[in-house]
CSV table of C-alpha atoms in Angstrom, one decimal:
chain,number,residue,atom,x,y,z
O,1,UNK,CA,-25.8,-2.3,-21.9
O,2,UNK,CA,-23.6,-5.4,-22.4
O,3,UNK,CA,-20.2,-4.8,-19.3
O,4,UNK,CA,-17.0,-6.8,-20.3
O,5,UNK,CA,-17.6,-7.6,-16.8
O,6,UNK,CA,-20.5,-9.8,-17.5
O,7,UNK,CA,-18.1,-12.3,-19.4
O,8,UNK,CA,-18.6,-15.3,-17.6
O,9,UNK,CA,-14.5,-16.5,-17.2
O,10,UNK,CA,-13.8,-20.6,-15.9
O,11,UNK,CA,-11.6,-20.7,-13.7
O,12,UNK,CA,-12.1,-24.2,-12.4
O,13,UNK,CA,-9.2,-25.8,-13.6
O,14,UNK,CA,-7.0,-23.0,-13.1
O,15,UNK,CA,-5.4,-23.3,-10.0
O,16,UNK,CA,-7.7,-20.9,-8.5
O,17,UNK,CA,-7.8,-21.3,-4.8
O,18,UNK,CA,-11.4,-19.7,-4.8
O,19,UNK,CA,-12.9,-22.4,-6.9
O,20,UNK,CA,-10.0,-25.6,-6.4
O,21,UNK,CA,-11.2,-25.7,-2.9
O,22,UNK,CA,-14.9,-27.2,-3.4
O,23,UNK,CA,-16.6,-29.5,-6.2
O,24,UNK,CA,-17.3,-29.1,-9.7
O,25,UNK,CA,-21.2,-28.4,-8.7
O,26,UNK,CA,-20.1,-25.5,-6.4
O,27,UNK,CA,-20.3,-22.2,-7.0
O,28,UNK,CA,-17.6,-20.4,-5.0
O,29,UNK,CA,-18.9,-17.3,-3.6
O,30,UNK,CA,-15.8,-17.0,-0.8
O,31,UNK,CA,-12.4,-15.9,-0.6
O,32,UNK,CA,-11.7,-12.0,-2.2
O,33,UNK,CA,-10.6,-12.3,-5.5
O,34,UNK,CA,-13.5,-11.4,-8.4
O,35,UNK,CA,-13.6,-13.2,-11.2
O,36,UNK,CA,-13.2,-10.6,-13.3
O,37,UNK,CA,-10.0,-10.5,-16.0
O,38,UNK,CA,-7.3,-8.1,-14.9
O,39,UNK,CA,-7.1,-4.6,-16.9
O,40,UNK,CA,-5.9,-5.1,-20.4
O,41,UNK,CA,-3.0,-3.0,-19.8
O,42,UNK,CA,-1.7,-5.0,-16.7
O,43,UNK,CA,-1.6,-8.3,-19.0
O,44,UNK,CA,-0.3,-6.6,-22.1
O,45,UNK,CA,2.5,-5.5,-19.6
O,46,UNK,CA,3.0,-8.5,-18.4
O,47,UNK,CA,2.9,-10.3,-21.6
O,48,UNK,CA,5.5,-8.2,-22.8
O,49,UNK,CA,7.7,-8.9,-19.2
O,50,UNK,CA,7.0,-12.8,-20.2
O,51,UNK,CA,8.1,-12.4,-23.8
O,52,UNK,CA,11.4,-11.1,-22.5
O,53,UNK,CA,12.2,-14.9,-21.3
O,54,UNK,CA,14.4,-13.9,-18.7
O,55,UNK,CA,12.9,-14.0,-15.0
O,56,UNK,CA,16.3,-13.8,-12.7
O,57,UNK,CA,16.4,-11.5,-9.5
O,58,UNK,CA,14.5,-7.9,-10.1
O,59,UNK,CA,14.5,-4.6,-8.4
O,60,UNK,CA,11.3,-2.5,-8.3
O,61,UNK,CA,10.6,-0.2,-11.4
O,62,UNK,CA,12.4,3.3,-11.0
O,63,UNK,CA,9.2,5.2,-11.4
O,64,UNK,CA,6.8,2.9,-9.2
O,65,UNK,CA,7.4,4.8,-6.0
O,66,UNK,CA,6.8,8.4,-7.8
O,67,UNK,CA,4.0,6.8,-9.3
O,68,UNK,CA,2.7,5.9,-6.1
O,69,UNK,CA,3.3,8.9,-4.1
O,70,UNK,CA,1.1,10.7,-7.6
O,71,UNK,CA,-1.6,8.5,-6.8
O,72,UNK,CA,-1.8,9.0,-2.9
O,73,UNK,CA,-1.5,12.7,-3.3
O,74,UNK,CA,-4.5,12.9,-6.2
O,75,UNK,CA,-7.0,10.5,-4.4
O,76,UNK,CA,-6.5,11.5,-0.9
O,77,UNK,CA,-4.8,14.7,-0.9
O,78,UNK,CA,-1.9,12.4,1.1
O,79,UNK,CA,1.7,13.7,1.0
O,80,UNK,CA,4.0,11.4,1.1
O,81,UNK,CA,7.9,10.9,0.3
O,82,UNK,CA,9.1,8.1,-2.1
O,83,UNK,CA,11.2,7.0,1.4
O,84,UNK,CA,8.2,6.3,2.9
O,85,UNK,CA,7.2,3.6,1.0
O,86,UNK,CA,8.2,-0.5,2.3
O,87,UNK,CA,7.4,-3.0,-0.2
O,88,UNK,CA,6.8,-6.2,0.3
O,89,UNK,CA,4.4,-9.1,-1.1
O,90,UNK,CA,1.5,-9.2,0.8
O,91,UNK,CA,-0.8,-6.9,3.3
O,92,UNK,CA,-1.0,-10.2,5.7
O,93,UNK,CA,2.9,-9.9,5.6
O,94,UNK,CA,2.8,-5.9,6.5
O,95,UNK,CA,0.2,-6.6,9.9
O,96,UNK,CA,2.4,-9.1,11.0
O,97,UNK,CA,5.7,-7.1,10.6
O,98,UNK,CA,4.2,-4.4,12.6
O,99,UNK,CA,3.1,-6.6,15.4
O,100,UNK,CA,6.9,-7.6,15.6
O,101,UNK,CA,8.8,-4.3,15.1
O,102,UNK,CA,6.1,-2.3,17.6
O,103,UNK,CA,5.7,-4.6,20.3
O,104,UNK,CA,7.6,-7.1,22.3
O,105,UNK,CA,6.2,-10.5,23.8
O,106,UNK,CA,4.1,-10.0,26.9
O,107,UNK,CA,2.3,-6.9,25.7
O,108,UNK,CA,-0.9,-6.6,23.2
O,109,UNK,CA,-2.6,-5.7,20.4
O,110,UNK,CA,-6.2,-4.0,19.6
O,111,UNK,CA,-8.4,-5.5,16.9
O,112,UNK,CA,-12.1,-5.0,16.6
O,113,UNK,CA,-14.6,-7.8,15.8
O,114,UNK,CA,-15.6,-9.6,13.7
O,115,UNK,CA,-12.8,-9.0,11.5
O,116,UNK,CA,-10.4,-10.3,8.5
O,117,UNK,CA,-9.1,-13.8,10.2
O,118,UNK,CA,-5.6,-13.9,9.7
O,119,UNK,CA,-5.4,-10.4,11.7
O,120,UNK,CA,-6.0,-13.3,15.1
O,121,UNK,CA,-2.5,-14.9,14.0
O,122,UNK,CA,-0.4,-11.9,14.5
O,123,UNK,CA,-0.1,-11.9,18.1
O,124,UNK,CA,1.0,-15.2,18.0
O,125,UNK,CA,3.4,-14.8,15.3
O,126,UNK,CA,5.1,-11.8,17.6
O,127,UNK,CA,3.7,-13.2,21.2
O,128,UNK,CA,1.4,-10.7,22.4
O,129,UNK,CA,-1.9,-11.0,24.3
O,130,UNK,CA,-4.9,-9.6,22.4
O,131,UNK,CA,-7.5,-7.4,23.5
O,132,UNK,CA,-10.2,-7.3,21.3
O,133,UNK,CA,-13.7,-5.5,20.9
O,134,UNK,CA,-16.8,-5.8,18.8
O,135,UNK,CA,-17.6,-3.3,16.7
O,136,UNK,CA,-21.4,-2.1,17.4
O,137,UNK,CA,-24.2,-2.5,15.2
O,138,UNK,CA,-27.4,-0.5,15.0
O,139,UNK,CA,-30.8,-2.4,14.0
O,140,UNK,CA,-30.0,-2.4,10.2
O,141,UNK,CA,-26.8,-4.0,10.8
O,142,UNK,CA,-24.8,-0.7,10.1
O,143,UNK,CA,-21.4,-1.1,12.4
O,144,UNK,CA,-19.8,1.3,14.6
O,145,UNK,CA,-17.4,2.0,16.7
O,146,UNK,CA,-17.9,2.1,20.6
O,147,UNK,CA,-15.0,4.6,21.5
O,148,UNK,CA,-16.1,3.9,25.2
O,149,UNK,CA,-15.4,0.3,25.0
O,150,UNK,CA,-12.6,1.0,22.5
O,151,UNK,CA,-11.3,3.2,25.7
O,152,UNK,CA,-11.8,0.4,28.3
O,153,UNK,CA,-10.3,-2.0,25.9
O,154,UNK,CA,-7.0,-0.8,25.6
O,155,UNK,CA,-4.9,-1.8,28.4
O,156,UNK,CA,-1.3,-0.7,29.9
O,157,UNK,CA,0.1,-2.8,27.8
O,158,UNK,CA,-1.8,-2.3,24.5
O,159,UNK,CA,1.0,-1.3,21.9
O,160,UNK,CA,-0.7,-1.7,18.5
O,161,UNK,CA,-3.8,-1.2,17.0
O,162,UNK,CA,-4.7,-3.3,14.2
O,163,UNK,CA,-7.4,-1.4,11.9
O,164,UNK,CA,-9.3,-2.3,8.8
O,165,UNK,CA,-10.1,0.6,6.7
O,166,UNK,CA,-12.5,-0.3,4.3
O,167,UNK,CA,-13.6,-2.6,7.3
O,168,UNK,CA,-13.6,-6.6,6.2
O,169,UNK,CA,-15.9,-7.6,6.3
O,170,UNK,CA,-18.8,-5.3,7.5
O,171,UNK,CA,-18.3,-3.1,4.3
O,172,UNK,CA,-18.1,0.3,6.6
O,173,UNK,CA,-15.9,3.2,4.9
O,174,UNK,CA,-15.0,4.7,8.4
O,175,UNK,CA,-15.9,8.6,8.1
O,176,UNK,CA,-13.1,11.1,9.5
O,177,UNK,CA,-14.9,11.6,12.3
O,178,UNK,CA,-15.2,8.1,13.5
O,179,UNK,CA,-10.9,7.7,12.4
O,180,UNK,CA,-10.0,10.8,13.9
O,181,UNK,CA,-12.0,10.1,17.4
O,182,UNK,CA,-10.3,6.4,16.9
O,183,UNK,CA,-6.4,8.0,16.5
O,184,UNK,CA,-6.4,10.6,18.6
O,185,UNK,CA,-7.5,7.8,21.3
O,186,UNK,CA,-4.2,5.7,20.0
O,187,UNK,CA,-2.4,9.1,20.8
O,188,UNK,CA,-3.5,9.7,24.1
O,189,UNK,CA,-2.6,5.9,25.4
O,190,UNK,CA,0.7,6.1,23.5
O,191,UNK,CA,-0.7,2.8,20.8
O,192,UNK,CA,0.7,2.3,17.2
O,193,UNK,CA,-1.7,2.3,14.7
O,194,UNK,CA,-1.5,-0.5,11.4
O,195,UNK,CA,-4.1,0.2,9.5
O,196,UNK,CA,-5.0,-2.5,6.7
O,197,UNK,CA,-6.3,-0.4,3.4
O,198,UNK,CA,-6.3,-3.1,0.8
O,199,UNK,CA,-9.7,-2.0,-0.3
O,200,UNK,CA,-9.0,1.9,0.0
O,201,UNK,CA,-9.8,2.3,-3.9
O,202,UNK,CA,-13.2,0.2,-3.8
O,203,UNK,CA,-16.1,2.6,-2.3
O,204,UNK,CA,-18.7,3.2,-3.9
O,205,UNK,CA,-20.9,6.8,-4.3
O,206,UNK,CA,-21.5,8.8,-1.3
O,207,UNK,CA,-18.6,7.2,0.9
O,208,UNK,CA,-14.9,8.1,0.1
O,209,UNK,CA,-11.8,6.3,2.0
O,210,UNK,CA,-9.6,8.4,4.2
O,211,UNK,CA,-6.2,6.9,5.2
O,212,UNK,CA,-6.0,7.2,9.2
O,213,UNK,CA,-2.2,8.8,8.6
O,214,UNK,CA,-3.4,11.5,6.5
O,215,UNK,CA,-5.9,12.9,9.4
O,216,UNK,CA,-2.9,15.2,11.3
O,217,UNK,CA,0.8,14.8,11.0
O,218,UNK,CA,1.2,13.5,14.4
O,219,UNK,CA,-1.3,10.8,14.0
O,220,UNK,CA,0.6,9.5,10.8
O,221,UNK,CA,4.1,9.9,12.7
O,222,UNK,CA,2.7,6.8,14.9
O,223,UNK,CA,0.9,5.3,11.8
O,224,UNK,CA,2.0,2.0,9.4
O,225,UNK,CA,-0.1,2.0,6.7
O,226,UNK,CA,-1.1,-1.2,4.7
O,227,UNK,CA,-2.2,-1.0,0.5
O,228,UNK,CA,-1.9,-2.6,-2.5
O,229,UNK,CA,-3.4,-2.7,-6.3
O,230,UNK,CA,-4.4,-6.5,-5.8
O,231,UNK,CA,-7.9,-6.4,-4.2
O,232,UNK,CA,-8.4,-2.7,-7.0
O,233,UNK,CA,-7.1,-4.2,-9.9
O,234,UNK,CA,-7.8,-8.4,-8.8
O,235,UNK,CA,-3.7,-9.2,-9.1
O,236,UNK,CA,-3.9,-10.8,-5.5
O,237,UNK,CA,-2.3,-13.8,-6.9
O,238,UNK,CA,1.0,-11.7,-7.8
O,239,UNK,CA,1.9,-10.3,-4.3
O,240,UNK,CA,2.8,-7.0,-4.3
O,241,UNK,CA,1.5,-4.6,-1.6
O,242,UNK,CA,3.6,-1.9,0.1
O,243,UNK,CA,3.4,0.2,3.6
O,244,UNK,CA,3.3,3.4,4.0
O,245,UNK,CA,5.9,5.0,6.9
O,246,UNK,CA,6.1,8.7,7.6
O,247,UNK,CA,8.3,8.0,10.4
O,248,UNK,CA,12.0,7.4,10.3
O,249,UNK,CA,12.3,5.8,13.3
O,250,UNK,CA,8.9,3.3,12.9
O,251,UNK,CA,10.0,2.9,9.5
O,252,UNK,CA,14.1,2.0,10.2
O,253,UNK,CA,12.0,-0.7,13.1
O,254,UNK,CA,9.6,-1.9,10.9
O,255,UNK,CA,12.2,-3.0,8.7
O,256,UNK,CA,14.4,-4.4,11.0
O,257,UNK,CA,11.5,-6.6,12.0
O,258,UNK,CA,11.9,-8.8,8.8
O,259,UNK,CA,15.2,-10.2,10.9
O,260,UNK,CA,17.2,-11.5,8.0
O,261,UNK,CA,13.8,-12.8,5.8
O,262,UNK,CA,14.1,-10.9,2.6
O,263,UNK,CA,10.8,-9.7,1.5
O,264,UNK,CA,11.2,-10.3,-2.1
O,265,UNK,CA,8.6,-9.0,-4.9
O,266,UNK,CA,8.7,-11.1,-8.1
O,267,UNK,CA,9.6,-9.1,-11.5
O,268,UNK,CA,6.0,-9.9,-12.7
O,269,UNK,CA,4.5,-8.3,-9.8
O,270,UNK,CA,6.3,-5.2,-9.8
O,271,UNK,CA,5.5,-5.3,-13.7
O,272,UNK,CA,1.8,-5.6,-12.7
O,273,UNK,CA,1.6,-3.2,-10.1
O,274,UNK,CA,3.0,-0.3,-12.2
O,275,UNK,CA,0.9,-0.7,-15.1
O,276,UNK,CA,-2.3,-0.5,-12.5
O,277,UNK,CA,-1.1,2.5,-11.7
O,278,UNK,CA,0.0,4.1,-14.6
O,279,UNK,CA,-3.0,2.7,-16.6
O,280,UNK,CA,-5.8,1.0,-15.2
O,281,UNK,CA,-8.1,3.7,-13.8
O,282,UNK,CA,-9.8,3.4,-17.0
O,283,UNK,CA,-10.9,0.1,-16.0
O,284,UNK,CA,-11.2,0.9,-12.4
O,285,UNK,CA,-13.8,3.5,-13.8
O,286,UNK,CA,-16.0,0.8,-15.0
O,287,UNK,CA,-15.9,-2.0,-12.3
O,288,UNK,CA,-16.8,0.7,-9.7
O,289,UNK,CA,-20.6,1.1,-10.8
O,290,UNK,CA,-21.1,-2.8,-12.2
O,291,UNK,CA,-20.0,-3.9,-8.4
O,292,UNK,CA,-22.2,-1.1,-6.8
O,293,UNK,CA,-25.1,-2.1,-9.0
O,294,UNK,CA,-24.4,-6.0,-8.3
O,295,UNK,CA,-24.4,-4.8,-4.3
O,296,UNK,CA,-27.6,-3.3,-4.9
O,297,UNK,CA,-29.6,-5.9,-6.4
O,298,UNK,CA,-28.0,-8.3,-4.0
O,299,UNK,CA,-29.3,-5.7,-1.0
O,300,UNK,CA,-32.7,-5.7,-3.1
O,301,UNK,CA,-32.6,-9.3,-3.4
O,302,UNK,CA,-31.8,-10.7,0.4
O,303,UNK,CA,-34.1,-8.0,1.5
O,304,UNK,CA,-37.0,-9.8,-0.7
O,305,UNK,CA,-36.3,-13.0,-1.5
O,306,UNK,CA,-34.0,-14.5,1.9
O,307,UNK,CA,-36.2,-14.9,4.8
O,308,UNK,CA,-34.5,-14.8,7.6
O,309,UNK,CA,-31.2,-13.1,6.2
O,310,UNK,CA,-30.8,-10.0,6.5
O,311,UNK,CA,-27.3,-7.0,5.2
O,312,UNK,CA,-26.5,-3.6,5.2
O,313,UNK,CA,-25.4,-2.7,2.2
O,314,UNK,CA,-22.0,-2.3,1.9
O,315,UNK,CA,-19.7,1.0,1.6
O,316,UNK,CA,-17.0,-0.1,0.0
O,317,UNK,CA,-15.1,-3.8,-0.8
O,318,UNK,CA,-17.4,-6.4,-2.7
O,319,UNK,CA,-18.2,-8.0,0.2
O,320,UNK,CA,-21.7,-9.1,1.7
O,321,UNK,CA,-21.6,-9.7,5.2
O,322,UNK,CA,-25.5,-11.6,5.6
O,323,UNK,CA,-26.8,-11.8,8.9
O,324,UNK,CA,-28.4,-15.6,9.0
O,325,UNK,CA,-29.4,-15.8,13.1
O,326,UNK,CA,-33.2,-15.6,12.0
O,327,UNK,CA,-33.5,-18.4,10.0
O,328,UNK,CA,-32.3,-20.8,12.6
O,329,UNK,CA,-30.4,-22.6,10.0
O,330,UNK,CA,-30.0,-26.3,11.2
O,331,UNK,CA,-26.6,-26.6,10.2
O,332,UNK,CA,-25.2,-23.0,10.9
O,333,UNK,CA,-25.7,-21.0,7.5
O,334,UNK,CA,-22.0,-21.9,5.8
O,335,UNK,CA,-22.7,-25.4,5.8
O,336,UNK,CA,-26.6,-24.8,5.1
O,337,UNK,CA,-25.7,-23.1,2.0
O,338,UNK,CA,-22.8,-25.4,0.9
O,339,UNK,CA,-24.9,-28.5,1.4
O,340,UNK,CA,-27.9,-27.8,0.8
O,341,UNK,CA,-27.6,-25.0,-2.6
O,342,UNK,CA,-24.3,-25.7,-3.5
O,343,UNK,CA,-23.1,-22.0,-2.9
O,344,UNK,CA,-19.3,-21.5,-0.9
O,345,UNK,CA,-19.6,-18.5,1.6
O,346,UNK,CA,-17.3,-17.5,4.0
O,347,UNK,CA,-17.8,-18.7,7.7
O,348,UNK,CA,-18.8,-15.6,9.7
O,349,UNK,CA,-17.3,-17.9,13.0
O,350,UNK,CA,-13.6,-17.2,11.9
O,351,UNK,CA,-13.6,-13.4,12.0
O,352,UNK,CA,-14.0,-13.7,15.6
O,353,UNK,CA,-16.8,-12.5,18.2
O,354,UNK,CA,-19.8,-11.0,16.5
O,355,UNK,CA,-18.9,-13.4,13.2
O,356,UNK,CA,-21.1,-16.5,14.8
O,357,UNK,CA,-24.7,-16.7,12.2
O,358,UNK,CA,-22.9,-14.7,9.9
O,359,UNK,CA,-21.7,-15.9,6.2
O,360,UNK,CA,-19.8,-13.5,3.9
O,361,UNK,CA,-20.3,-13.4,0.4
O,362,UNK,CA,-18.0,-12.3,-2.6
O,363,UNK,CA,-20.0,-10.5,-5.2
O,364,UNK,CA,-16.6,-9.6,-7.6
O,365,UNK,CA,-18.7,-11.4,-10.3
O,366,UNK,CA,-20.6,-11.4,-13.2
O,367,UNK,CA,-24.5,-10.6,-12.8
O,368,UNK,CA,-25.3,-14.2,-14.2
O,369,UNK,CA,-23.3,-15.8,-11.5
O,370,UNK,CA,-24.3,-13.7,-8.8
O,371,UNK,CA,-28.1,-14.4,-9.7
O,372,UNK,CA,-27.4,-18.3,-10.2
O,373,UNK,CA,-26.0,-17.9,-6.6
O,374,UNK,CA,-28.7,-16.3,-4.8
O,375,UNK,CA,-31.6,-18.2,-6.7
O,376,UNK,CA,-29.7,-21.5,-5.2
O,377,UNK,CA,-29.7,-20.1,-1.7
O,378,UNK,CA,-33.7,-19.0,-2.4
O,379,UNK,CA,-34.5,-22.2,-3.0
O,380,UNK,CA,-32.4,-24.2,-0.3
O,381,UNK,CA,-34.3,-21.7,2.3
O,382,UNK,CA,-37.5,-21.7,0.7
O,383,UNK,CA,-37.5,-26.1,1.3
O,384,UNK,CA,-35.9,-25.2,4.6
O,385,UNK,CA,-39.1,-23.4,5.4
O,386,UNK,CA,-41.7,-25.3,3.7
């Protein structure tokens, strides 16, 4: 059956960072935004906003925070009061808040490897030392966490924890086990935990996203939690995401921390980000199986048809973490691919330790797209080889 997600949409010309960045022969394959129009009711809402005419200074929508607090409560089973909430425009904004309201220059911060790149700024931003760790893969690539070397990592004066949960980008939906043997370490060495859930709403069957707060009440007492509808409903380019704050204290810090920077969300966004709530699970309900069934043919398809590359298949985000270290790929496999079949992947190198021989790959896309992608990358390996 014919998807209204296999409409094939140009965005070359449209200011689109994703595809401005390379040539018109390129097929951007990178940064995590899918090329997929937004739900129908997010623009009607915000052609309606635009039809207004007016755009002065806004405050958020007096429903959104009941709306969200709904939404927590159905999906997770996550209590939360309308108080708790912090918005703000971006998740990137929210981790690097919480390195400045938790910590103070001279101490640290946790982050596990390889991992979402501008998570490395923070502790510059805020002047902390960072510990870090690499998560642990098995021999199909699958990632875990090493709570003994998690254990030795954390130092004296380790104040924060910076998690991704859906992990970016190893595609691992951490399991309540692994997040509760992970927070009730934090609580034991007296470390803050920020948790970055941007892709909480994006797993796919058999795997379900737990927020780390919503484990015990005292873990989420010395929990900041990070989400937002962009990455769900692909509104990145509007900025709105929002934190989640159970405790009064944290919360009264955290905001403090934005020291006279007034963290602004533009009338459109807030427009956007209610009607995703309210009304886009419709459309939520369709994306979820067209991007488990691209991640499967793309699984199918590196497993066959990419010596030398190898994946797990991911739990949750659209995002393809290939393993290229077999193929010995002259040029290191981001520039391999980019030169050579004309396809943009992420670097693995930037998401730290563990990243190097590693390329990620956005499959947010239509089938066509994603097929043209990988048959480019057959063939630039397949004259590699010959």
């Amino acid at each position: 059956m014919t998807s209204v997600f296999d409409s094939v949409i140009e965005r070359r010309g449209t200011d689109s960072a994703k595809w401005a960045s390379y040539g018109q022969d390129v097929l951007a394959m990178w940064v995590a935004d899918m090329d997929f129009a937004a739900p129908p009711a997010v623009i009607e809402a915000l052609q309606s906003r635009v039809a207004h005419g007016v755009f002065g200074y806004g405050v958020e929508p007096p429903t959104l925070r009941e709306v969200i607090v709904a939404r927590l409560a159905a999906r997770y089973g996550w209590r939360v009061a309308p108080e708790d909430l912090v918005f703000m425009p971006g998740v990137v904004v929210g981790f690097n808040l919480a390195g400045q309201a938790v910590a103070q220059p001279g101490e640290s911060m946790l982050l596990q490897t390889p991992v979402y790149y501008p998570m490395f700024r923070t502790p510059g931003y805020a002047g902390l030392a960072l510990d870090q760790m690499t998560l642990t893969p098995d021999a199909e690539g699958h990632y875990g966490v090493d709570l003994d070397l998690m254990a030795r990592t954390i130092t004296e004066r380790t104040r924060l924890f910076l998690l991704c949960n859906p992990h970016n980008p190893v595609g691992r939906a951490f399991t309540r086990a692994e997040l509760t043997a992970m927070a009730d370490l934090c609580l034991r060495r007296d470390v803050v935990i920020c948790s970055d859930e941007i892709h909480c709403e994006l797993t796919y069957e058999g795997h379900e996203h737990t927020p780390i707060a919503a484990l015990d009440p005292e873990i989420a007492q010395r929990t900041i939690t990070l989400m937002a509808p962009s990455k769900t409903f692909n509104i990145a380019g509007l900025h709105f995401s929002f934190a989640v704050i159970q405790n009064p204290d944290l919360r009264r810090a955290y905001v403090g921390a934005f020291r006279g920077i007034v963290p602004s969300v533009s009338v459109l966004a807030y427009v956007a980000a209610l009607a995703a709530y309210e009304e886009g699970d419709p459309w939520l309900a369709e994306l979820l199986p067209y991007l488990q069934a691209n991640r499967d043919h793309l699984c199918e398809f590196v497993a066959a048809e990419l010596p030398g590359v190898r994946m797990a298949c991911p739990e949750a985000t659209y995002l393809a973490w290939l393993d290229c270290r077999e193929a010995a790929l002259p040029e290191g496999p981001h520039r391999f691919f980019l030169e050579r079949a004309g396809v943009a992947l992420n670097d693995g190198a930037p998401f730290g330790p563990g990243g190097e021989g590693f390329v990620r790959l956005n499959y947010g896309c239509s089938r066509q797209r994603l097929d043209e992608a990988l048959g480019r990358m057959r063939a630039a390996l397949g004259a590699h080889l010959a």
